[in-house]
PDB file of C-alpha atoms in Angstrom:
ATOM      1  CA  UNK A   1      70.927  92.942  37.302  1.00 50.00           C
ATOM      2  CA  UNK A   2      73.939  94.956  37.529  1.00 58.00           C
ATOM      3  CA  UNK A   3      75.381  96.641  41.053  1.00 61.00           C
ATOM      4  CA  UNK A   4      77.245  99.495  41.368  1.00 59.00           C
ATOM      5  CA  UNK A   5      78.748 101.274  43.843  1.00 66.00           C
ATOM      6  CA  UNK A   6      81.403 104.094  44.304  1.00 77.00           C
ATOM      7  CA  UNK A   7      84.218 103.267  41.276  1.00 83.00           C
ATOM      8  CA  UNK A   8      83.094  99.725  41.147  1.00 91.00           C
ATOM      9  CA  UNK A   9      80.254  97.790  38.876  1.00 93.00           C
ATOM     10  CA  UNK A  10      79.736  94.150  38.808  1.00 94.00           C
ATOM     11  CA  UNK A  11      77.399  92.119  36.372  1.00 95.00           C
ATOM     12  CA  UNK A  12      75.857  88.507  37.143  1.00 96.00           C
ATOM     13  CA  UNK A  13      77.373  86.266  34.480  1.00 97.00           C
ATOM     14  CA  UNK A  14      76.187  82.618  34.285  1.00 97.00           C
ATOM     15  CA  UNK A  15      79.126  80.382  33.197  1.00 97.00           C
ATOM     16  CA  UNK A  16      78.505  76.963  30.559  1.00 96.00           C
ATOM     17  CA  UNK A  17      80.952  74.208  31.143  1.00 96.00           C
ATOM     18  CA  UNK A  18      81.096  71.370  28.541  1.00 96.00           C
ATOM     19  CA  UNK A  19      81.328  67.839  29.118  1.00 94.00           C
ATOM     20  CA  UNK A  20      83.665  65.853  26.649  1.00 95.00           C
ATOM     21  CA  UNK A  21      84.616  62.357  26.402  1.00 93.00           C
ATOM     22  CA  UNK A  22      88.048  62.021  28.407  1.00 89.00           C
ATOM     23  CA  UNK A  23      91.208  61.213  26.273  1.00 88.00           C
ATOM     24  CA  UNK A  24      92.564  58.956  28.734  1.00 88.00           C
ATOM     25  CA  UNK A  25      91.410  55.756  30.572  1.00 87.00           C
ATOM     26  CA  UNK A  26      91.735  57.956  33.942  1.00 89.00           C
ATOM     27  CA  UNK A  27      89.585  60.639  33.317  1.00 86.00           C
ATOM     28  CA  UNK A  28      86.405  59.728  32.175  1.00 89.00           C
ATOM     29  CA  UNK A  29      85.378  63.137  31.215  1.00 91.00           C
ATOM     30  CA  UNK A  30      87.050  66.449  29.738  1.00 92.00           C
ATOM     31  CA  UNK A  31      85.534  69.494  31.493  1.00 94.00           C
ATOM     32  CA  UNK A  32      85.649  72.704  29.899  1.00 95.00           C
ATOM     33  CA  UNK A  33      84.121  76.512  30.108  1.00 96.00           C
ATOM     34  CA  UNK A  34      83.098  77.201  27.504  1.00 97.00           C
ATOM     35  CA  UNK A  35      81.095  80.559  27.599  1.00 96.00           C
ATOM     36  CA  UNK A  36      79.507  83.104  29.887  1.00 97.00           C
ATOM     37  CA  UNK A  37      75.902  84.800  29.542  1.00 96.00           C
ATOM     38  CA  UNK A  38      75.209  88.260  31.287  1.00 96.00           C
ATOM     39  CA  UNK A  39      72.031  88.561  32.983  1.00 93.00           C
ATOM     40  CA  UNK A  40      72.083  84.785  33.740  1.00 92.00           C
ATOM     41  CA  UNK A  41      69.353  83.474  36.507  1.00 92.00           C
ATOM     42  CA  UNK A  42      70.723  81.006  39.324  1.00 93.00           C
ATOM     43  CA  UNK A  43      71.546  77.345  38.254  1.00 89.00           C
ATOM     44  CA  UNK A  44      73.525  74.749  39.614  1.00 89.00           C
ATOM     45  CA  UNK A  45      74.937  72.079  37.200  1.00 91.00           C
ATOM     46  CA  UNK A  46      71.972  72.531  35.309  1.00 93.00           C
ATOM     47  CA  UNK A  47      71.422  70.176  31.896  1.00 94.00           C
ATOM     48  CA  UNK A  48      71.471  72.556  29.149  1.00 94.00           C
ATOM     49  CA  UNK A  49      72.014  70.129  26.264  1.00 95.00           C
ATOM     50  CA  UNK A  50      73.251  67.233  25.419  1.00 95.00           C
ATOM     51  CA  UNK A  51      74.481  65.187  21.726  1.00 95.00           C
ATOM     52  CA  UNK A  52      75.693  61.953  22.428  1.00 93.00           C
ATOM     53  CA  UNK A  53      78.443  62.058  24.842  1.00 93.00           C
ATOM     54  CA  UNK A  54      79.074  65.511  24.934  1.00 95.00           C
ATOM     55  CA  UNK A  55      77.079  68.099  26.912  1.00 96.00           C
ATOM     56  CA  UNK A  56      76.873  71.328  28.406  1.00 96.00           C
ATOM     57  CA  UNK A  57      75.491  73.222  31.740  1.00 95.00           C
ATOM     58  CA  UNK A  58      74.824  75.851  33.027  1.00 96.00           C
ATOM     59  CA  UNK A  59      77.145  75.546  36.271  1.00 95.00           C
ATOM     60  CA  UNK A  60      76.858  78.685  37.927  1.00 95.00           C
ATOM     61  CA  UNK A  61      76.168  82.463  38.046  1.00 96.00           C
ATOM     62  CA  UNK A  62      78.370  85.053  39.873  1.00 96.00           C
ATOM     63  CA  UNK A  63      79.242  88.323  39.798  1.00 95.00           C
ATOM     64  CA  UNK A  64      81.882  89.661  37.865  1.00 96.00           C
ATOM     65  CA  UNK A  65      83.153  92.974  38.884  1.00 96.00           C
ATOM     66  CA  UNK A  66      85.310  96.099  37.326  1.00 96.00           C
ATOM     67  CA  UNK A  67      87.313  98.304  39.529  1.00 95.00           C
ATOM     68  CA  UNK A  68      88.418 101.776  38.692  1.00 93.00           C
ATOM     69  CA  UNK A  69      91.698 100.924  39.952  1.00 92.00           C
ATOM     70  CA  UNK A  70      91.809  97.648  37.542  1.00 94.00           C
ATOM     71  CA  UNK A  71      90.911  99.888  34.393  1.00 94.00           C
ATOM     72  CA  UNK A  72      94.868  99.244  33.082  1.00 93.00           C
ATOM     73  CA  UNK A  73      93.785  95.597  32.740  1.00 95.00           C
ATOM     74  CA  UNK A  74      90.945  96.022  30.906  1.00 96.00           C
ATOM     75  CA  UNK A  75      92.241  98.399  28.892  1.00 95.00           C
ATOM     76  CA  UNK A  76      95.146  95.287  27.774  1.00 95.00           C
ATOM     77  CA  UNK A  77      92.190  92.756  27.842  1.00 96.00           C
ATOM     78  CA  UNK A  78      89.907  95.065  25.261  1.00 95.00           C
ATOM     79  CA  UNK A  79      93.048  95.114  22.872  1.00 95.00           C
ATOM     80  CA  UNK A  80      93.471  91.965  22.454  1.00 95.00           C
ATOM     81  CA  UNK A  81      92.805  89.960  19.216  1.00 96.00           C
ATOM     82  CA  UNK A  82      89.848  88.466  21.051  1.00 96.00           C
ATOM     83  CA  UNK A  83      88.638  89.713  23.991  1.00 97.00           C
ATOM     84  CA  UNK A  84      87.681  87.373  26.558  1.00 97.00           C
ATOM     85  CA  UNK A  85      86.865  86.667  30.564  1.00 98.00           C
ATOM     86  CA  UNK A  86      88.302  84.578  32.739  1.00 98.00           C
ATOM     87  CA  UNK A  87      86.392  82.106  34.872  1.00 97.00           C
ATOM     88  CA  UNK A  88      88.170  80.433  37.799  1.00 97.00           C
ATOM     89  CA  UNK A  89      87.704  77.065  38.669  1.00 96.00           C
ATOM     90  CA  UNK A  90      88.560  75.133  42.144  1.00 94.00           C
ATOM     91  CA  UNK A  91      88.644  71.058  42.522  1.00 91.00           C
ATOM     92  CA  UNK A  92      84.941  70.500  44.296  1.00 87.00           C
ATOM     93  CA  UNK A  93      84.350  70.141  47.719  1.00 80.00           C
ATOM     94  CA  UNK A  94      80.589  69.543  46.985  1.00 75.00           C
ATOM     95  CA  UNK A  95      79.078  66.499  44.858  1.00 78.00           C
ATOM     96  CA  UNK A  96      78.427  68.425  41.411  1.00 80.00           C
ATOM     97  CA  UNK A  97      79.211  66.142  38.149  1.00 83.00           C
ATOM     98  CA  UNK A  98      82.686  67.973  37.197  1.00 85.00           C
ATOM     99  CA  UNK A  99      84.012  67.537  40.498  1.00 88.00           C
ATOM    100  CA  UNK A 100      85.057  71.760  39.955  1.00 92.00           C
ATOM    101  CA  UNK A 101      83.222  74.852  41.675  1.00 93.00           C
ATOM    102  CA  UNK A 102      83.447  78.054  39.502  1.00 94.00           C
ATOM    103  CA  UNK A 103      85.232  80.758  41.820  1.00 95.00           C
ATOM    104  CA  UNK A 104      85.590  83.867  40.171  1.00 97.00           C
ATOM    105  CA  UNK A 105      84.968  85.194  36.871  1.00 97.00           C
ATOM    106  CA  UNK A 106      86.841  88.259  36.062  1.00 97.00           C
ATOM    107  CA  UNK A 107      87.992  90.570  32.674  1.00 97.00           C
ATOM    108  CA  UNK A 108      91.354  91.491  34.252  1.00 97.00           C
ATOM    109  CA  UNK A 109      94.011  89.483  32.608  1.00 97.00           C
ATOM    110  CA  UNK A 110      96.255  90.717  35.197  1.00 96.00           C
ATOM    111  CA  UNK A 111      94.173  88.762  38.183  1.00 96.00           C
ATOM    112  CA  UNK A 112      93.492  85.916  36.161  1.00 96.00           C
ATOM    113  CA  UNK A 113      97.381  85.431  36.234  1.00 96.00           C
ATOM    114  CA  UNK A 114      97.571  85.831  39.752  1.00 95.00           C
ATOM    115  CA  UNK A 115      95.119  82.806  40.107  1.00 95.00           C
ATOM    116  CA  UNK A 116      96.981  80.681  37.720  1.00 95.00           C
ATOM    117  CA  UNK A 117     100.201  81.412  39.487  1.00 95.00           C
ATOM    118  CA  UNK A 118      99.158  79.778  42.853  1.00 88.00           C
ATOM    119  CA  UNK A 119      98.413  76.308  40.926  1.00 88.00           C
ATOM    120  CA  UNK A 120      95.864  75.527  43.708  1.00 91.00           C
ATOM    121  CA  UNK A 121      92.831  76.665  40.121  1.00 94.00           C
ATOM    122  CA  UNK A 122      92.512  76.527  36.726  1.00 95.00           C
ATOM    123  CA  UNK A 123      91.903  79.459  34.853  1.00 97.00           C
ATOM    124  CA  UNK A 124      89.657  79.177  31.535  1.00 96.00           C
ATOM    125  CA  UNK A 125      90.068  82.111  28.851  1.00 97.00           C
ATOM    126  CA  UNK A 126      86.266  82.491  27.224  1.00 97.00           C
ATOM    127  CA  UNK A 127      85.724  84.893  24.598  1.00 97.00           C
ATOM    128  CA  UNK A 128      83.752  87.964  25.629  1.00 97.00           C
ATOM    129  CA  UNK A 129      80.025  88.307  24.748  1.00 96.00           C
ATOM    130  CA  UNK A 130      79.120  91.516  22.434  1.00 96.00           C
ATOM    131  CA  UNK A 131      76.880  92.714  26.150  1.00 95.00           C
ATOM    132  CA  UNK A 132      79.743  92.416  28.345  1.00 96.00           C
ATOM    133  CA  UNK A 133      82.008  93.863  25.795  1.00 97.00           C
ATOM    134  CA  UNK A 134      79.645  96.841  26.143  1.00 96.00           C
ATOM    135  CA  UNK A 135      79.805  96.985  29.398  1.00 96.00           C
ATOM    136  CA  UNK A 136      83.294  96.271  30.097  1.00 96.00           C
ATOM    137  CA  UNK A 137      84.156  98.981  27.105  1.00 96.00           C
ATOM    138  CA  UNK A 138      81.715 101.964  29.125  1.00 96.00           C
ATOM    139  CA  UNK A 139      83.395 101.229  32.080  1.00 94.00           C
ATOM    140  CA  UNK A 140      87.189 102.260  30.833  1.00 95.00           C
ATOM    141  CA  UNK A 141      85.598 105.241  28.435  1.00 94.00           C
ATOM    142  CA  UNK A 142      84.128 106.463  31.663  1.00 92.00           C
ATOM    143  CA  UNK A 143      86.879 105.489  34.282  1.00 92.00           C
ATOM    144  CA  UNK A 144      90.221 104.988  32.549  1.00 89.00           C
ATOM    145  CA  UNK A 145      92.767 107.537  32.797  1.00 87.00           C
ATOM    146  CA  UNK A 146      95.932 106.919  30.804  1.00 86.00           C
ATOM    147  CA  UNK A 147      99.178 107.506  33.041  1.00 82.00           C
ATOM    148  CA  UNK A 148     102.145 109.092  30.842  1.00 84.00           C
ATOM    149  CA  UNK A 149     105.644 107.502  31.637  1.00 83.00           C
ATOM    150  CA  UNK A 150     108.109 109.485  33.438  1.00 86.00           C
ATOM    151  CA  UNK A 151     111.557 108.468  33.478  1.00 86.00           C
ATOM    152  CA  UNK A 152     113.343 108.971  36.665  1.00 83.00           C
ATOM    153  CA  UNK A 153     115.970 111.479  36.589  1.00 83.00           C
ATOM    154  CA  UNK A 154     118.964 110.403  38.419  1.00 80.00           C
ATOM    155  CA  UNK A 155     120.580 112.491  41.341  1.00 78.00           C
ATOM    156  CA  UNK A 156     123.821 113.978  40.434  1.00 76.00           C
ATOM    157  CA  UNK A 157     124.970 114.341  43.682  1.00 73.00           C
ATOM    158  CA  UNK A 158     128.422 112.782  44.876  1.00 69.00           C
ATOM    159  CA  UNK A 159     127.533 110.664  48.222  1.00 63.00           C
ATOM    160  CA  UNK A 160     131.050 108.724  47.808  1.00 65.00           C
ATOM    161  CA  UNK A 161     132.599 111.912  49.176  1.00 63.00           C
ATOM    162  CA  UNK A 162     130.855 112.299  52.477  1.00 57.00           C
ATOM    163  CA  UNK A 163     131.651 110.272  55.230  1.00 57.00           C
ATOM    164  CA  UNK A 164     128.010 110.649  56.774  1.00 51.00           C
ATOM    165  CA  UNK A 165     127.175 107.258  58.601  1.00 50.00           C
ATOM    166  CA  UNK A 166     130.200 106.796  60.626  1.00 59.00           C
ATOM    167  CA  UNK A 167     129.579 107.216  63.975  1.00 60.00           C
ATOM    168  CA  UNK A 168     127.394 109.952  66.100  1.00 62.00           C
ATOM    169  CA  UNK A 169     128.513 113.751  65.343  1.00 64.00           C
ATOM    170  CA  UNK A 170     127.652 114.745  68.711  1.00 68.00           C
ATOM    171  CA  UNK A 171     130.301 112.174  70.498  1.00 65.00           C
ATOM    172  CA  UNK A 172     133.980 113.544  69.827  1.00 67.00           C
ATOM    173  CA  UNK A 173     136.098 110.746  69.206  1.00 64.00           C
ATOM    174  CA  UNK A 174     139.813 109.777  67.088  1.00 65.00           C
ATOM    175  CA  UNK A 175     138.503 107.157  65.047  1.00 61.00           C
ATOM    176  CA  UNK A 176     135.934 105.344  63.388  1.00 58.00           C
ATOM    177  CA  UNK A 177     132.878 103.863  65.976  1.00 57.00           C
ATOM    178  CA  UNK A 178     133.087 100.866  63.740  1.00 57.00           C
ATOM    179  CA  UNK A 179     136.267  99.741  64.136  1.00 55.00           C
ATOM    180  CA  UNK A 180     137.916  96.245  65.268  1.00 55.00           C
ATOM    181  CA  UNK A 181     137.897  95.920  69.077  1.00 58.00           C
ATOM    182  CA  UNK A 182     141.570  95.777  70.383  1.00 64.00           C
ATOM    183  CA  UNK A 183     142.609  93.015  72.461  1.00 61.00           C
ATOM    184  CA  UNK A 184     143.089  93.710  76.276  1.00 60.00           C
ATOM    185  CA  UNK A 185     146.115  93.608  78.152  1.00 58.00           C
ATOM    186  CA  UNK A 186     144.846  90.417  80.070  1.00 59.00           C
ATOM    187  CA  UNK A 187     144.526  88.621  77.019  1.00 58.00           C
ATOM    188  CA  UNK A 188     147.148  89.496  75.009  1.00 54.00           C
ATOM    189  CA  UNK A 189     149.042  87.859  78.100  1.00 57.00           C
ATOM    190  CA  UNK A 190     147.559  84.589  77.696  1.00 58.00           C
TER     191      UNK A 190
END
């Protein structure tokens, strides 16, 4: 079911981890995301399939919302080679098998980066379905206005030839406010 309210829409997007063999006697096992369906019910780490030692759940379903103010973002993302969301993953406070909770899924590559810049998640790139392609392609066509770039014009006026900033006009005085305190008679004595 998708939401919408004023210049926002969001769509519930279920997101499929897979479960590798690890590479390493440390980590048992690789976890990956893998994909996303739209229109995904509730689960929680549920068995999807499994071939020998590899298999893949259905770990969660969020929302994943577009902003009109984000439309820049999706505008990059939809130009890309291949499209793709991003779903956000946090080590697991909870007892689910991958020992991550999925955060966030989002199409802005822009907040994606901001994610992966704290280093506190990990950011998966999945590629796009064709359905939220759709719906992530309506939203810009309907919302997306393209800014034109305006280079600033310099100001030709000559500052270096005022002397505004010294001192108060309205106080008459000889010389600068700023300048180095003289000594006093009773210490130039000592």
């Amino acid at each position: 079911m998708s939401l919408s309210y004023p210049n926002s829409q969001s769509l519930r997007l279920g997101v499929i981890m897979r479960r590798t063999p690890g590479v390493t006697r440390w980590a048992k096992w690789s976890w990956k995301a893998v994909s996303v369906v739209p229109f995904a019910g509730d689960a929680n780490w549920k068995l999807l399939r499994s071939e020998g030692d590899v298999a893949e759940f259905h770990a969660a379903t969020l929302d994943s919302w577009l902003y009109v103010s984000d439309t820049e973002a999706y505008v990059h993302e939809l130009g890309a080679e291949q499209p793709s969301v991003y779903v956000v993953l946090r080590p697991s406070e909870g007892d689910n098998p991958s020992g991550l909770d999925v955060i966030h899924i989002t199409a802005s590559p822009y907040e994606a980066q901001d994610y992966a810049d704290t280093g506190e998640e990990i950011v998966e790139k999945v590629p796009m379905p064709e359905g939220v392609l759709a719906w992530v392609t309506d939203f810009v066509d309907k919302y997306h206005v393209e800014e034109t770039f305006v280079k600033r014009r310099r100001n030709k006026e000559r500052v270096d030839r005022k002397d505004s900033g010294i001192g108060d006009s309205r106080i008459s005085q000889n010389s600068d406010v700023y300048r180095a305190p003289t000594a006093t008679r009773h210490e130039a004595a000592e």
